[in-house]
């Protein structure tokens, strides 16, 4: 079997089709999405499809750890925020309800706990024994991706939550939270980038489809983890800063306008 031979992924297709169908049904029941929300949700599903289909999946699963790293970044840092921003607030409330589901998600998505859970999953999913096992078993591989995606969704809640029941942090709090998130992966990334031996037996024995050696491929994966992942997080931090600046500026203008109105009213009354 060639590294780039295509093979079907029915479990991925079924999950994405169910997500798309559930999105349509949820809108009819709890409230329609805007055009921009539909676009974001569609882009999120498309990102998951790209990460799970040919050629990304085949290269990641059979030959290149660097592509495996790109796949994980798509699943954890690109798809979740797109999907979260694509779901209307009434749908979130309808899905979570007001009982046990909401309490569990609210607990697990508290900033510190969400940060710990996500980064513990990052470390776990880069543990050599688990990586080698997942590459030899489709069910384990699928489970690892599902675990990574779920923990990433929790990690993004303090930044992007659209409902008061799952309170988002303040703008400065969100920026600091993502700053911390950009620092933590430095540890596993450094082991990959500066290591003198290949950590994963599977990739050490995998056929070479590029001029990169297995060790160079591993080092490239570490750079992707740190630089590409950091770029995404710092891009969101920059957007949050601009939104914070805009909100503060608008608030200042509102205060100035009110003081001007109050001054004119007082002047008019004194003249009267």
mmCIF file of C-alpha atoms in Angstrom:
data_model
loop_
_atom_site.group_PDB
_atom_site.id
_atom_site.type_symbol
_atom_site.label_atom_id
_atom_site.label_comp_id
_atom_site.label_asym_id
_atom_site.label_seq_id
_atom_site.Cartn_x
_atom_site.Cartn_y
_atom_site.Cartn_z
ATOM 1 C CA UNK A 1 0.000 0.000 0.000
ATOM 2 C CA UNK A 2 1.402 3.375 -1.007
ATOM 3 C CA UNK A 3 1.658 6.157 1.553
ATOM 4 C CA UNK A 4 -0.627 8.335 -0.544
ATOM 5 C CA UNK A 5 -3.246 5.692 -1.371
ATOM 6 C CA UNK A 6 -6.696 6.980 -0.463
ATOM 7 C CA UNK A 7 -8.958 4.985 1.811
ATOM 8 C CA UNK A 8 -12.441 5.865 3.111
ATOM 9 C CA UNK A 9 -13.125 7.339 6.544
ATOM 10 C CA UNK A 10 -16.843 6.593 7.089
ATOM 11 C CA UNK A 11 -16.707 7.436 10.808
ATOM 12 C CA UNK A 12 -15.520 10.962 9.969
ATOM 13 C CA UNK A 13 -18.122 11.437 7.254
ATOM 14 C CA UNK A 14 -20.881 10.202 9.582
ATOM 15 C CA UNK A 15 -19.795 12.507 12.403
ATOM 16 C CA UNK A 16 -19.548 15.586 10.174
ATOM 17 C CA UNK A 17 -22.852 14.811 8.439
ATOM 18 C CA UNK A 18 -24.540 14.379 11.835
ATOM 19 C CA UNK A 19 -23.051 17.689 12.995
ATOM 20 C CA UNK A 20 -24.333 19.511 9.895
ATOM 21 C CA UNK A 21 -27.773 17.925 10.194
ATOM 22 C CA UNK A 22 -27.938 18.637 13.914
ATOM 23 C CA UNK A 23 -26.997 22.254 13.241
ATOM 24 C CA UNK A 24 -29.944 22.678 10.862
ATOM 25 C CA UNK A 25 -32.402 20.988 13.231
ATOM 26 C CA UNK A 26 -31.140 22.979 16.233
ATOM 27 C CA UNK A 27 -31.688 26.247 14.364
ATOM 28 C CA UNK A 28 -35.278 25.310 13.598
ATOM 29 C CA UNK A 29 -35.930 24.464 17.223
ATOM 30 C CA UNK A 30 -34.036 27.160 19.121
ATOM 31 C CA UNK A 31 -33.259 29.992 16.726
ATOM 32 C CA UNK A 32 -31.788 30.702 13.319
ATOM 33 C CA UNK A 33 -28.148 31.548 12.741
ATOM 34 C CA UNK A 34 -26.977 34.615 10.865
ATOM 35 C CA UNK A 35 -25.234 34.275 7.525
ATOM 36 C CA UNK A 36 -21.842 34.905 9.135
ATOM 37 C CA UNK A 37 -22.514 32.252 11.779
ATOM 38 C CA UNK A 38 -23.448 29.715 9.110
ATOM 39 C CA UNK A 39 -20.259 30.559 7.237
ATOM 40 C CA UNK A 40 -18.108 30.134 10.350
ATOM 41 C CA UNK A 41 -19.738 26.819 11.245
ATOM 42 C CA UNK A 42 -19.285 25.569 7.687
ATOM 43 C CA UNK A 43 -15.617 26.574 7.743
ATOM 44 C CA UNK A 44 -15.202 24.733 11.028
ATOM 45 C CA UNK A 45 -16.628 21.526 9.560
ATOM 46 C CA UNK A 46 -14.492 21.995 6.446
ATOM 47 C CA UNK A 47 -11.385 22.350 8.639
ATOM 48 C CA UNK A 48 -12.193 19.070 10.368
ATOM 49 C CA UNK A 49 -12.742 17.408 6.994
ATOM 50 C CA UNK A 50 -9.385 18.666 5.679
ATOM 51 C CA UNK A 51 -7.650 17.409 8.830
ATOM 52 C CA UNK A 52 -9.278 13.997 8.567
ATOM 53 C CA UNK A 53 -9.162 13.330 4.833
ATOM 54 C CA UNK A 54 -6.691 12.677 2.061
ATOM 55 C CA UNK A 55 -3.888 13.712 1.782
ATOM 56 C CA UNK A 56 -3.433 15.168 5.289
ATOM 57 C CA UNK A 57 -4.711 12.084 7.091
ATOM 58 C CA UNK A 58 -2.707 9.652 4.965
ATOM 59 C CA UNK A 59 0.563 11.574 5.312
ATOM 60 C CA UNK A 60 0.032 12.092 9.045
ATOM 61 C CA UNK A 61 -0.939 8.481 9.688
ATOM 62 C CA UNK A 62 1.683 6.776 7.527
ATOM 63 C CA UNK A 63 4.763 8.918 7.015
ATOM 64 C CA UNK A 64 5.251 12.444 8.409
ATOM 65 C CA UNK A 65 5.015 13.563 12.015
ATOM 66 C CA UNK A 66 5.147 17.182 10.860
ATOM 67 C CA UNK A 67 1.874 16.675 8.973
ATOM 68 C CA UNK A 68 0.510 14.910 12.061
ATOM 69 C CA UNK A 69 1.260 18.123 13.978
ATOM 70 C CA UNK A 70 -0.527 20.251 11.364
ATOM 71 C CA UNK A 71 -3.489 17.905 11.682
ATOM 72 C CA UNK A 72 -3.603 18.397 15.455
ATOM 73 C CA UNK A 73 -3.389 22.187 15.121
ATOM 74 C CA UNK A 74 -6.342 22.174 12.729
ATOM 75 C CA UNK A 75 -8.345 20.042 15.164
ATOM 76 C CA UNK A 76 -7.477 22.045 18.286
ATOM 77 C CA UNK A 77 -6.780 25.670 17.324
ATOM 78 C CA UNK A 78 -8.648 26.303 14.070
ATOM 79 C CA UNK A 79 -11.848 24.230 13.979
ATOM 80 C CA UNK A 80 -13.097 24.765 17.590
ATOM 81 C CA UNK A 81 -13.212 28.603 17.538
ATOM 82 C CA UNK A 82 -14.881 28.573 14.105
ATOM 83 C CA UNK A 83 -17.536 26.126 15.295
ATOM 84 C CA UNK A 84 -18.098 27.956 18.584
ATOM 85 C CA UNK A 85 -18.603 31.311 16.868
ATOM 86 C CA UNK A 86 -20.868 29.665 14.317
ATOM 87 C CA UNK A 87 -23.454 28.446 16.846
ATOM 88 C CA UNK A 88 -26.110 30.991 17.919
ATOM 89 C CA UNK A 89 -26.522 31.656 21.636
ATOM 90 C CA UNK A 90 -30.087 30.216 21.775
ATOM 91 C CA UNK A 91 -28.806 26.958 20.295
ATOM 92 C CA UNK A 92 -26.042 26.779 22.917
ATOM 93 C CA UNK A 93 -28.643 27.258 25.648
ATOM 94 C CA UNK A 94 -30.911 24.660 24.114
ATOM 95 C CA UNK A 95 -28.125 22.090 23.805
ATOM 96 C CA UNK A 96 -26.741 22.626 27.305
ATOM 97 C CA UNK A 97 -30.068 23.057 29.073
ATOM 98 C CA UNK A 98 -30.162 24.222 32.675
ATOM 99 C CA UNK A 99 -29.248 21.016 34.474
ATOM 100 C CA UNK A 100 -26.401 18.550 34.716
ATOM 101 C CA UNK A 101 -24.935 19.148 31.234
ATOM 102 C CA UNK A 102 -24.581 22.858 31.859
ATOM 103 C CA UNK A 103 -23.055 22.308 35.316
ATOM 104 C CA UNK A 104 -20.486 19.842 33.965
ATOM 105 C CA UNK A 105 -19.453 22.096 31.074
ATOM 106 C CA UNK A 106 -19.364 25.171 33.323
ATOM 107 C CA UNK A 107 -17.091 23.359 35.785
ATOM 108 C CA UNK A 108 -14.738 21.887 33.181
ATOM 109 C CA UNK A 109 -14.474 25.160 31.254
ATOM 110 C CA UNK A 110 -13.356 27.268 34.205
ATOM 111 C CA UNK A 111 -10.175 28.963 32.955
ATOM 112 C CA UNK A 112 -7.558 27.253 35.098
ATOM 113 C CA UNK A 113 -9.133 23.809 34.850
ATOM 114 C CA UNK A 114 -9.732 24.138 31.090
ATOM 115 C CA UNK A 115 -6.106 25.191 30.608
ATOM 116 C CA UNK A 116 -4.844 22.231 32.643
ATOM 117 C CA UNK A 117 -7.117 19.719 30.891
ATOM 118 C CA UNK A 118 -6.187 20.876 27.399
ATOM 119 C CA UNK A 119 -2.453 20.906 28.027
ATOM 120 C CA UNK A 120 -2.581 17.556 29.818
ATOM 121 C CA UNK A 121 -4.244 16.174 26.683
ATOM 122 C CA UNK A 122 -1.544 17.819 24.538
ATOM 123 C CA UNK A 123 1.161 16.055 26.556
ATOM 124 C CA UNK A 124 -0.745 12.759 26.517
ATOM 125 C CA UNK A 125 -1.352 12.836 22.770
ATOM 126 C CA UNK A 126 2.374 13.364 22.152
ATOM 127 C CA UNK A 127 3.425 10.549 24.473
ATOM 128 C CA UNK A 128 5.447 8.126 22.316
ATOM 129 C CA UNK A 129 3.605 4.971 23.425
ATOM 130 C CA UNK A 130 0.188 6.488 22.674
ATOM 131 C CA UNK A 131 1.313 8.003 19.358
ATOM 132 C CA UNK A 132 2.685 4.658 18.175
ATOM 133 C CA UNK A 133 -0.460 2.823 19.337
ATOM 134 C CA UNK A 134 -2.803 5.313 17.654
ATOM 135 C CA UNK A 135 -0.970 5.035 14.351
ATOM 136 C CA UNK A 136 -1.486 1.278 14.364
ATOM 137 C CA UNK A 137 -5.167 1.368 15.347
ATOM 138 C CA UNK A 138 -7.887 3.413 13.620
ATOM 139 C CA UNK A 139 -10.234 3.334 16.687
ATOM 140 C CA UNK A 140 -7.457 4.621 18.983
ATOM 141 C CA UNK A 141 -6.506 7.252 16.387
ATOM 142 C CA UNK A 142 -10.107 8.431 16.144
ATOM 143 C CA UNK A 143 -10.432 8.461 19.948
ATOM 144 C CA UNK A 144 -7.283 10.568 20.322
ATOM 145 C CA UNK A 145 -8.624 13.128 17.860
ATOM 146 C CA UNK A 146 -11.995 13.197 19.613
ATOM 147 C CA UNK A 147 -10.297 13.726 22.987
ATOM 148 C CA UNK A 148 -8.108 16.501 21.561
ATOM 149 C CA UNK A 149 -11.075 18.267 19.954
ATOM 150 C CA UNK A 150 -13.241 18.019 23.100
ATOM 151 C CA UNK A 151 -10.520 19.413 25.364
ATOM 152 C CA UNK A 152 -9.875 22.205 22.851
ATOM 153 C CA UNK A 153 -13.551 23.186 22.887
ATOM 154 C CA UNK A 154 -13.367 23.513 26.682
ATOM 155 C CA UNK A 155 -10.153 25.543 26.393
ATOM 156 C CA UNK A 156 -11.808 28.056 24.050
ATOM 157 C CA UNK A 157 -14.920 28.608 26.220
ATOM 158 C CA UNK A 158 -13.346 31.301 28.492
ATOM 159 C CA UNK A 159 -12.368 33.215 25.341
ATOM 160 C CA UNK A 160 -15.329 32.775 23.000
ATOM 161 C CA UNK A 161 -18.366 31.752 25.052
ATOM 162 C CA UNK A 162 -21.470 33.434 23.575
ATOM 163 C CA UNK A 163 -23.720 32.863 26.622
ATOM 164 C CA UNK A 164 -23.757 34.290 30.142
ATOM 165 C CA UNK A 165 -24.270 30.817 31.611
ATOM 166 C CA UNK A 166 -20.665 30.093 30.569
ATOM 167 C CA UNK A 167 -19.067 33.441 31.385
ATOM 168 C CA UNK A 168 -16.147 34.536 29.258
ATOM 169 C CA UNK A 169 -13.215 36.356 30.805
ATOM 170 C CA UNK A 170 -12.737 40.097 30.451
ATOM 171 C CA UNK A 171 -10.673 41.242 27.469
ATOM 172 C CA UNK A 172 -7.462 41.546 29.542
ATOM 173 C CA UNK A 173 -8.240 38.179 31.149
ATOM 174 C CA UNK A 174 -8.700 36.500 27.769
ATOM 175 C CA UNK A 175 -5.439 37.909 26.463
ATOM 176 C CA UNK A 176 -3.513 36.757 29.528
ATOM 177 C CA UNK A 177 -5.182 33.331 29.347
ATOM 178 C CA UNK A 178 -4.127 32.867 25.715
ATOM 179 C CA UNK A 179 -0.661 34.187 26.536
ATOM 180 C CA UNK A 180 -0.313 31.397 29.101
ATOM 181 C CA UNK A 181 -1.618 28.926 26.556
ATOM 182 C CA UNK A 182 1.062 30.055 24.098
ATOM 183 C CA UNK A 183 3.783 29.346 26.682
ATOM 184 C CA UNK A 184 2.811 25.869 27.876
ATOM 185 C CA UNK A 185 3.370 23.954 24.589
ATOM 186 C CA UNK A 186 6.958 25.242 24.562
ATOM 187 C CA UNK A 187 7.947 22.293 26.760
ATOM 188 C CA UNK A 188 6.851 19.422 24.483
ATOM 189 C CA UNK A 189 7.849 21.448 21.412
ATOM 190 C CA UNK A 190 11.392 21.818 22.764
ATOM 191 C CA UNK A 191 11.737 18.038 23.185
ATOM 192 C CA UNK A 192 10.725 17.589 19.554
ATOM 193 C CA UNK A 193 12.845 20.421 18.162
ATOM 194 C CA UNK A 194 16.058 19.879 20.085
ATOM 195 C CA UNK A 195 16.004 16.111 20.529
ATOM 196 C CA UNK A 196 18.922 14.049 19.234
ATOM 197 C CA UNK A 197 16.899 10.921 18.522
ATOM 198 C CA UNK A 198 13.544 10.039 16.999
ATOM 199 C CA UNK A 199 10.943 9.666 19.750
ATOM 200 C CA UNK A 200 8.411 7.700 17.747
ATOM 201 C CA UNK A 201 9.296 4.238 16.485
ATOM 202 C CA UNK A 202 6.500 4.314 13.938
ATOM 203 C CA UNK A 203 7.846 7.401 12.161
ATOM 204 C CA UNK A 204 11.435 6.171 12.450
ATOM 205 C CA UNK A 205 10.445 3.126 10.385
ATOM 206 C CA UNK A 206 7.969 4.925 8.096
ATOM 207 C CA UNK A 207 8.775 5.293 4.375
ATOM 208 C CA UNK A 208 10.361 8.609 3.504
ATOM 209 C CA UNK A 209 8.211 10.588 1.091
ATOM 210 C CA UNK A 210 10.324 13.751 1.271
ATOM 211 C CA UNK A 211 14.032 14.501 1.573
ATOM 212 C CA UNK A 212 13.563 15.002 5.324
ATOM 213 C CA UNK A 213 14.989 12.375 7.623
ATOM 214 C CA UNK A 214 12.786 11.107 10.453
ATOM 215 C CA UNK A 215 14.719 13.289 12.921
ATOM 216 C CA UNK A 216 14.403 16.405 10.743
ATOM 217 C CA UNK A 217 10.696 15.685 10.309
ATOM 218 C CA UNK A 218 10.333 15.500 14.101
ATOM 219 C CA UNK A 219 12.192 18.787 14.522
ATOM 220 C CA UNK A 220 9.949 20.419 11.928
ATOM 221 C CA UNK A 221 6.940 19.144 13.892
ATOM 222 C CA UNK A 222 8.274 20.846 17.020
ATOM 223 C CA UNK A 223 8.692 24.137 15.157
ATOM 224 C CA UNK A 224 5.161 23.870 13.765
ATOM 225 C CA UNK A 225 3.796 23.192 17.238
ATOM 226 C CA UNK A 226 5.511 26.231 18.716
ATOM 227 C CA UNK A 227 5.536 28.763 15.867
ATOM 228 C CA UNK A 228 2.313 27.976 13.990
ATOM 229 C CA UNK A 229 0.378 27.310 17.190
ATOM 230 C CA UNK A 230 1.775 30.465 18.753
ATOM 231 C CA UNK A 231 0.912 32.479 15.650
ATOM 232 C CA UNK A 232 -2.748 31.431 15.873
ATOM 233 C CA UNK A 233 -2.965 32.277 19.574
ATOM 234 C CA UNK A 234 -1.179 35.628 19.200
ATOM 235 C CA UNK A 235 -3.398 36.512 16.233
ATOM 236 C CA UNK A 236 -6.441 35.987 18.474
ATOM 237 C CA UNK A 237 -4.762 38.043 21.215
ATOM 238 C CA UNK A 238 -4.250 40.876 18.707
ATOM 239 C CA UNK A 239 -7.902 40.728 17.643
ATOM 240 C CA UNK A 240 -9.027 40.775 21.275
ATOM 241 C CA UNK A 241 -6.805 43.794 21.957
ATOM 242 C CA UNK A 242 -8.354 45.685 19.034
ATOM 243 C CA UNK A 243 -11.862 44.822 20.218
ATOM 244 C CA UNK A 244 -10.963 45.889 23.754
ATOM 245 C CA UNK A 245 -9.501 49.157 22.499
ATOM 246 C CA UNK A 246 -12.601 49.786 20.379
ATOM 247 C CA UNK A 247 -14.928 49.043 23.306
ATOM 248 C CA UNK A 248 -12.965 51.311 25.649
ATOM 249 C CA UNK A 249 -12.887 54.096 23.070
ATOM 250 C CA UNK A 250 -16.623 53.772 22.506
ATOM 251 C CA UNK A 251 -17.216 53.853 26.258
ATOM 252 C CA UNK A 252 -15.084 56.991 26.592
ATOM 253 C CA UNK A 253 -17.009 58.709 23.794
ATOM 254 C CA UNK A 254 -20.333 57.732 25.400
ATOM 255 C CA UNK A 255 -19.190 59.200 28.705
ATOM 256 C CA UNK A 256 -18.043 62.413 27.005
ATOM 257 C CA UNK A 257 -21.310 62.684 25.107
ATOM 258 C CA UNK A 258 -23.339 62.226 28.290
ATOM 259 C CA UNK A 259 -21.285 64.851 30.126
ATOM 260 C CA UNK A 260 -21.879 67.247 27.211
ATOM 261 C CA UNK A 261 -25.633 66.614 27.317
ATOM 262 C CA UNK A 262 -25.681 67.000 31.104
ATOM 263 C CA UNK A 263 -23.743 70.275 30.841
ATOM 264 C CA UNK A 264 -26.145 71.675 28.235
ATOM 265 C CA UNK A 265 -29.159 70.670 30.331
ATOM 266 C CA UNK A 266 -27.726 72.345 33.406
ATOM 267 C CA UNK A 267 -26.923 75.492 31.376
ATOM 268 C CA UNK A 268 -30.428 75.586 29.956
ATOM 269 C CA UNK A 269 -32.011 75.152 33.358
ATOM 270 C CA UNK A 270 -29.878 77.893 34.909
ATOM 271 C CA UNK A 271 -30.845 80.261 32.128
ATOM 272 C CA UNK A 272 -34.472 79.413 32.575
#
